[in-house]
GROMACS .gro file of C-alpha atoms in nm:
model
  231
    1UNK     CA    1   0.000   0.000   0.000
    2UNK     CA    2   0.173   0.316  -0.120
    3UNK     CA    3   0.075   0.663  -0.230
    4UNK     CA    4   0.195   0.640  -0.590
    5UNK     CA    5   0.064   0.885  -0.844
    6UNK     CA    6  -0.053   0.691  -1.150
    7UNK     CA    7  -0.091   0.830  -1.499
    8UNK     CA    8  -0.452   0.924  -1.573
    9UNK     CA    9  -0.644   0.688  -1.803
   10UNK     CA   10  -0.763   0.979  -2.016
   11UNK     CA   11  -0.728   1.352  -2.058
   12UNK     CA   12  -0.860   1.574  -1.782
   13UNK     CA   13  -1.229   1.640  -1.828
   14UNK     CA   14  -1.411   1.973  -1.823
   15UNK     CA   15  -1.685   2.029  -1.569
   16UNK     CA   16  -1.790   2.334  -1.767
   17UNK     CA   17  -1.676   2.439  -2.109
   18UNK     CA   18  -1.527   2.764  -1.985
   19UNK     CA   19  -1.367   2.626  -1.667
   20UNK     CA   20  -1.140   2.328  -1.730
   21UNK     CA   21  -1.057   2.112  -1.430
   22UNK     CA   22  -0.707   1.974  -1.473
   23UNK     CA   23  -0.628   1.652  -1.286
   24UNK     CA   24  -0.282   1.623  -1.138
   25UNK     CA   25  -0.104   1.401  -0.884
   26UNK     CA   26  -0.205   1.455  -0.521
   27UNK     CA   27   0.144   1.578  -0.434
   28UNK     CA   28   0.128   1.851  -0.698
   29UNK     CA   29  -0.208   1.986  -0.584
   30UNK     CA   30  -0.123   1.963  -0.214
   31UNK     CA   31   0.201   2.151  -0.277
   32UNK     CA   32   0.001   2.447  -0.410
   33UNK     CA   33  -0.216   2.434  -0.099
   34UNK     CA   34   0.093   2.433   0.124
   35UNK     CA   35   0.214   2.745  -0.057
   36UNK     CA   36  -0.096   2.929   0.063
   37UNK     CA   37  -0.364   2.856  -0.198
   38UNK     CA   38  -0.714   2.769  -0.070
   39UNK     CA   39  -0.784   2.397  -0.084
   40UNK     CA   40  -1.102   2.189  -0.070
   41UNK     CA   41  -1.180   1.819  -0.037
   42UNK     CA   42  -1.437   1.652  -0.262
   43UNK     CA   43  -1.588   1.313  -0.188
   44UNK     CA   44  -1.599   1.291   0.191
   45UNK     CA   45  -1.970   1.369   0.194
   46UNK     CA   46  -2.241   1.554   0.011
   47UNK     CA   47  -2.067   1.890   0.048
   48UNK     CA   48  -1.726   2.024  -0.042
   49UNK     CA   49  -1.509   2.064   0.268
   50UNK     CA   50  -1.232   2.321   0.310
   51UNK     CA   51  -0.896   2.173   0.401
   52UNK     CA   52  -0.750   2.382   0.687
   53UNK     CA   53  -0.402   2.403   0.537
   54UNK     CA   54  -0.354   2.764   0.647
   55UNK     CA   55  -0.385   2.656   1.011
   56UNK     CA   56  -0.131   2.380   0.950
   57UNK     CA   57   0.113   2.637   0.808
   58UNK     CA   58   0.109   2.836   1.132
   59UNK     CA   59   0.286   2.749   1.456
   60UNK     CA   60   0.117   2.500   1.688
   61UNK     CA   61  -0.162   2.659   1.893
   62UNK     CA   62  -0.292   2.576   2.241
   63UNK     CA   63  -0.514   2.296   2.109
   64UNK     CA   64  -0.223   2.141   1.920
   65UNK     CA   65  -0.019   2.166   2.240
   66UNK     CA   66  -0.292   1.989   2.436
   67UNK     CA   67  -0.285   1.701   2.187
   68UNK     CA   68   0.094   1.691   2.206
   69UNK     CA   69   0.071   1.660   2.586
   70UNK     CA   70  -0.044   1.301   2.524
   71UNK     CA   71   0.283   1.216   2.347
   72UNK     CA   72   0.549   1.052   2.562
   73UNK     CA   73   0.914   1.012   2.468
   74UNK     CA   74   1.057   0.997   2.114
   75UNK     CA   75   0.769   1.060   1.874
   76UNK     CA   76   0.713   0.984   1.506
   77UNK     CA   77   0.476   1.237   1.345
   78UNK     CA   78   0.308   1.046   1.060
   79UNK     CA   79   0.187   1.270   0.778
   80UNK     CA   80   0.358   1.570   0.933
   81UNK     CA   81   0.265   1.818   0.660
   82UNK     CA   82   0.453   2.147   0.704
   83UNK     CA   83   0.575   2.030   1.042
   84UNK     CA   84   0.407   2.245   1.307
   85UNK     CA   85   0.354   1.948   1.542
   86UNK     CA   86   0.700   1.804   1.486
   87UNK     CA   87   0.859   2.143   1.545
   88UNK     CA   88   0.652   2.198   1.860
   89UNK     CA   89   0.766   1.864   1.999
   90UNK     CA   90   1.128   1.950   1.922
   91UNK     CA   91   1.077   2.283   2.098
   92UNK     CA   92   0.985   2.088   2.411
   93UNK     CA   93   1.313   1.898   2.390
   94UNK     CA   94   1.142   1.582   2.262
   95UNK     CA   95   1.312   1.369   1.999
   96UNK     CA   96   1.070   1.394   1.706
   97UNK     CA   97   1.074   1.294   1.340
   98UNK     CA   98   0.814   1.394   1.084
   99UNK     CA   99   0.743   1.191   0.772
  100UNK     CA  100   0.537   1.291   0.471
  101UNK     CA  101   0.507   1.182   0.107
  102UNK     CA  102   0.506   1.539  -0.030
  103UNK     CA  103   0.838   1.713  -0.094
  104UNK     CA  104   0.692   2.060  -0.029
  105UNK     CA  105   0.565   1.949   0.311
  106UNK     CA  106   0.900   1.803   0.414
  107UNK     CA  107   1.083   2.113   0.291
  108UNK     CA  108   0.859   2.342   0.493
  109UNK     CA  109   0.893   2.123   0.801
  110UNK     CA  110   1.271   2.135   0.779
  111UNK     CA  111   1.254   2.508   0.716
  112UNK     CA  112   1.079   2.562   1.049
  113UNK     CA  113   1.344   2.362   1.235
  114UNK     CA  114   1.183   2.017   1.245
  115UNK     CA  115   1.356   1.695   1.150
  116UNK     CA  116   1.161   1.541   0.862
  117UNK     CA  117   1.195   1.286   0.585
  118UNK     CA  118   1.007   1.220   0.263
  119UNK     CA  119   0.881   0.875   0.347
  120UNK     CA  120   0.564   0.669   0.321
  121UNK     CA  121   0.452   0.518   0.653
  122UNK     CA  122   0.456   0.175   0.486
  123UNK     CA  123   0.822   0.216   0.385
  124UNK     CA  124   1.107   0.105   0.608
  125UNK     CA  125   1.146   0.381   0.868
  126UNK     CA  126   1.426   0.487   1.101
  127UNK     CA  127   1.394   0.349   1.452
  128UNK     CA  128   1.120   0.095   1.376
  129UNK     CA  129   1.007  -0.080   1.692
  130UNK     CA  130   1.169   0.181   1.917
  131UNK     CA  131   0.945   0.489   1.896
  132UNK     CA  132   0.764   0.562   2.221
  133UNK     CA  133   0.477   0.743   2.046
  134UNK     CA  134   0.330   0.756   1.698
  135UNK     CA  135   0.126   1.070   1.629
  136UNK     CA  136  -0.159   1.072   1.376
  137UNK     CA  137  -0.290   1.428   1.394
  138UNK     CA  138  -0.520   1.622   1.158
  139UNK     CA  139  -0.721   1.315   1.059
  140UNK     CA  140  -0.419   1.122   0.933
  141UNK     CA  141  -0.569   0.800   1.063
  142UNK     CA  142  -0.737   0.813   0.720
  143UNK     CA  143  -0.411   0.764   0.527
  144UNK     CA  144  -0.452   0.490   0.266
  145UNK     CA  145  -0.824   0.447   0.331
  146UNK     CA  146  -0.776   0.154   0.570
  147UNK     CA  147  -0.739   0.262   0.936
  148UNK     CA  148  -0.704  -0.096   1.058
  149UNK     CA  149  -0.410  -0.164   0.826
  150UNK     CA  150  -0.255   0.171   0.916
  151UNK     CA  151  -0.284   0.112   1.291
  152UNK     CA  152  -0.137  -0.238   1.251
  153UNK     CA  153   0.158  -0.077   1.076
  154UNK     CA  154   0.186   0.175   1.360
  155UNK     CA  155   0.206  -0.122   1.597
  156UNK     CA  156   0.521  -0.233   1.413
  157UNK     CA  157   0.675   0.112   1.436
  158UNK     CA  158   0.636   0.184   1.807
  159UNK     CA  159   0.790   0.003   2.100
  160UNK     CA  160   0.561  -0.272   2.235
  161UNK     CA  161   0.515  -0.054   2.545
  162UNK     CA  162   0.452   0.256   2.336
  163UNK     CA  163   0.139   0.442   2.235
  164UNK     CA  164  -0.040   0.602   1.945
  165UNK     CA  165  -0.201   0.944   1.976
  166UNK     CA  166  -0.475   0.964   1.715
  167UNK     CA  167  -0.694   1.261   1.625
  168UNK     CA  168  -1.042   1.156   1.510
  169UNK     CA  169  -1.375   1.314   1.418
  170UNK     CA  170  -1.633   1.398   1.683
  171UNK     CA  171  -1.942   1.214   1.808
  172UNK     CA  172  -2.200   1.100   1.555
  173UNK     CA  173  -1.952   1.058   1.268
  174UNK     CA  174  -1.959   0.710   1.121
  175UNK     CA  175  -1.640   0.534   1.015
  176UNK     CA  176  -1.624   0.530   0.636
  177UNK     CA  177  -1.382   0.506   0.346
  178UNK     CA  178  -1.421   0.706   0.027
  179UNK     CA  179  -1.248   0.794  -0.297
  180UNK     CA  180  -1.168   1.163  -0.255
  181UNK     CA  181  -0.990   1.441  -0.439
  182UNK     CA  182  -0.844   1.771  -0.333
  183UNK     CA  183  -0.866   2.089  -0.538
  184UNK     CA  184  -0.640   2.395  -0.524
  185UNK     CA  185  -0.515   2.663  -0.764
  186UNK     CA  186  -0.757   2.544  -1.031
  187UNK     CA  187  -0.616   2.192  -1.020
  188UNK     CA  188  -0.792   1.879  -0.901
  189UNK     CA  189  -0.605   1.573  -0.778
  190UNK     CA  190  -0.661   1.227  -0.909
  191UNK     CA  191  -0.880   1.024  -0.674
  192UNK     CA  192  -0.720   0.857  -0.373
  193UNK     CA  193  -0.854   0.647  -0.086
  194UNK     CA  194  -0.915   0.821   0.245
  195UNK     CA  195  -1.095   0.718   0.563
  196UNK     CA  196  -1.281   0.901   0.837
  197UNK     CA  197  -1.311   0.763   1.191
  198UNK     CA  198  -1.531   0.921   1.459
  199UNK     CA  199  -1.482   0.903   1.834
  200UNK     CA  200  -1.783   0.669   1.867
  201UNK     CA  201  -1.624   0.404   1.646
  202UNK     CA  202  -1.251   0.433   1.705
  203UNK     CA  203  -1.242   0.165   1.977
  204UNK     CA  204  -1.368  -0.100   1.735
  205UNK     CA  205  -1.122   0.006   1.465
  206UNK     CA  206  -0.836   0.007   1.715
  207UNK     CA  207  -0.932  -0.335   1.854
  208UNK     CA  208  -0.915  -0.495   1.510
  209UNK     CA  209  -0.564  -0.358   1.476
  210UNK     CA  210  -0.446  -0.489   1.814
  211UNK     CA  211  -0.488  -0.169   2.018
  212UNK     CA  212  -0.709  -0.056   2.303
  213UNK     CA  213  -0.828   0.295   2.387
  214UNK     CA  214  -0.685   0.409   2.720
  215UNK     CA  215  -0.781   0.776   2.704
  216UNK     CA  216  -1.028   0.999   2.520
  217UNK     CA  217  -1.002   1.377   2.514
  218UNK     CA  218  -1.148   1.682   2.345
  219UNK     CA  219  -0.934   1.992   2.303
  220UNK     CA  220  -1.100   2.298   2.155
  221UNK     CA  221  -1.352   2.083   1.969
  222UNK     CA  222  -1.083   1.846   1.842
  223UNK     CA  223  -1.112   1.485   1.955
  224UNK     CA  224  -0.825   1.248   2.012
  225UNK     CA  225  -0.758   0.911   2.168
  226UNK     CA  226  -0.454   0.748   2.320
  227UNK     CA  227  -0.403   0.387   2.215
  228UNK     CA  228  -0.186   0.120   2.376
  229UNK     CA  229  -0.128  -0.239   2.276
  230UNK     CA  230  -0.418  -0.469   2.365
  231UNK     CA  231  -0.343  -0.703   2.655
   0.00000   0.00000   0.00000
């Protein structure tokens, strides 16, 4: 399971004659968003959702800090984006590494003083089996469209006594997987699999991956759970 950008089967279509929608690899479109262009997500539901990239480009705020309080020891930030969480952990004196599949994201993370690598979570990673915490913030439990497979992989990455800190959606949100696209700067990404997990359903997802929920918290309207290996 990797985030490869495949060639499109046909030329980009036009939604309207006068407004062509050009399909590009996810990494290309997300790079424009990281450079400050507005970005939306299509396919998660009946409405188009804004992607809060501008907030990710800023320094960690008090709600980010509250989520980071759940991290213990050396932490791997999976899907680090422009690195605000990784940099905030480093600012606390915590050993932290961010990984992301997008070059622009990794470059911005390094630029703000974080340690980051361009790496897929399913690639071989530095320190596998020794990380004390794996962080999946900003809905990154959806990476690859299969949260169970992702959390099983996280179980290989962290120390057997370690934990995962996972940000999820709020109450009443069903767990689901969809083909989604992002759109920015007049470009639309090719479809990719993404998943959404709500707080009501995360225990079942975690259990199937060999984890148990040991803590639930809400910080400024953002929900997260702390997972440890099931006994």
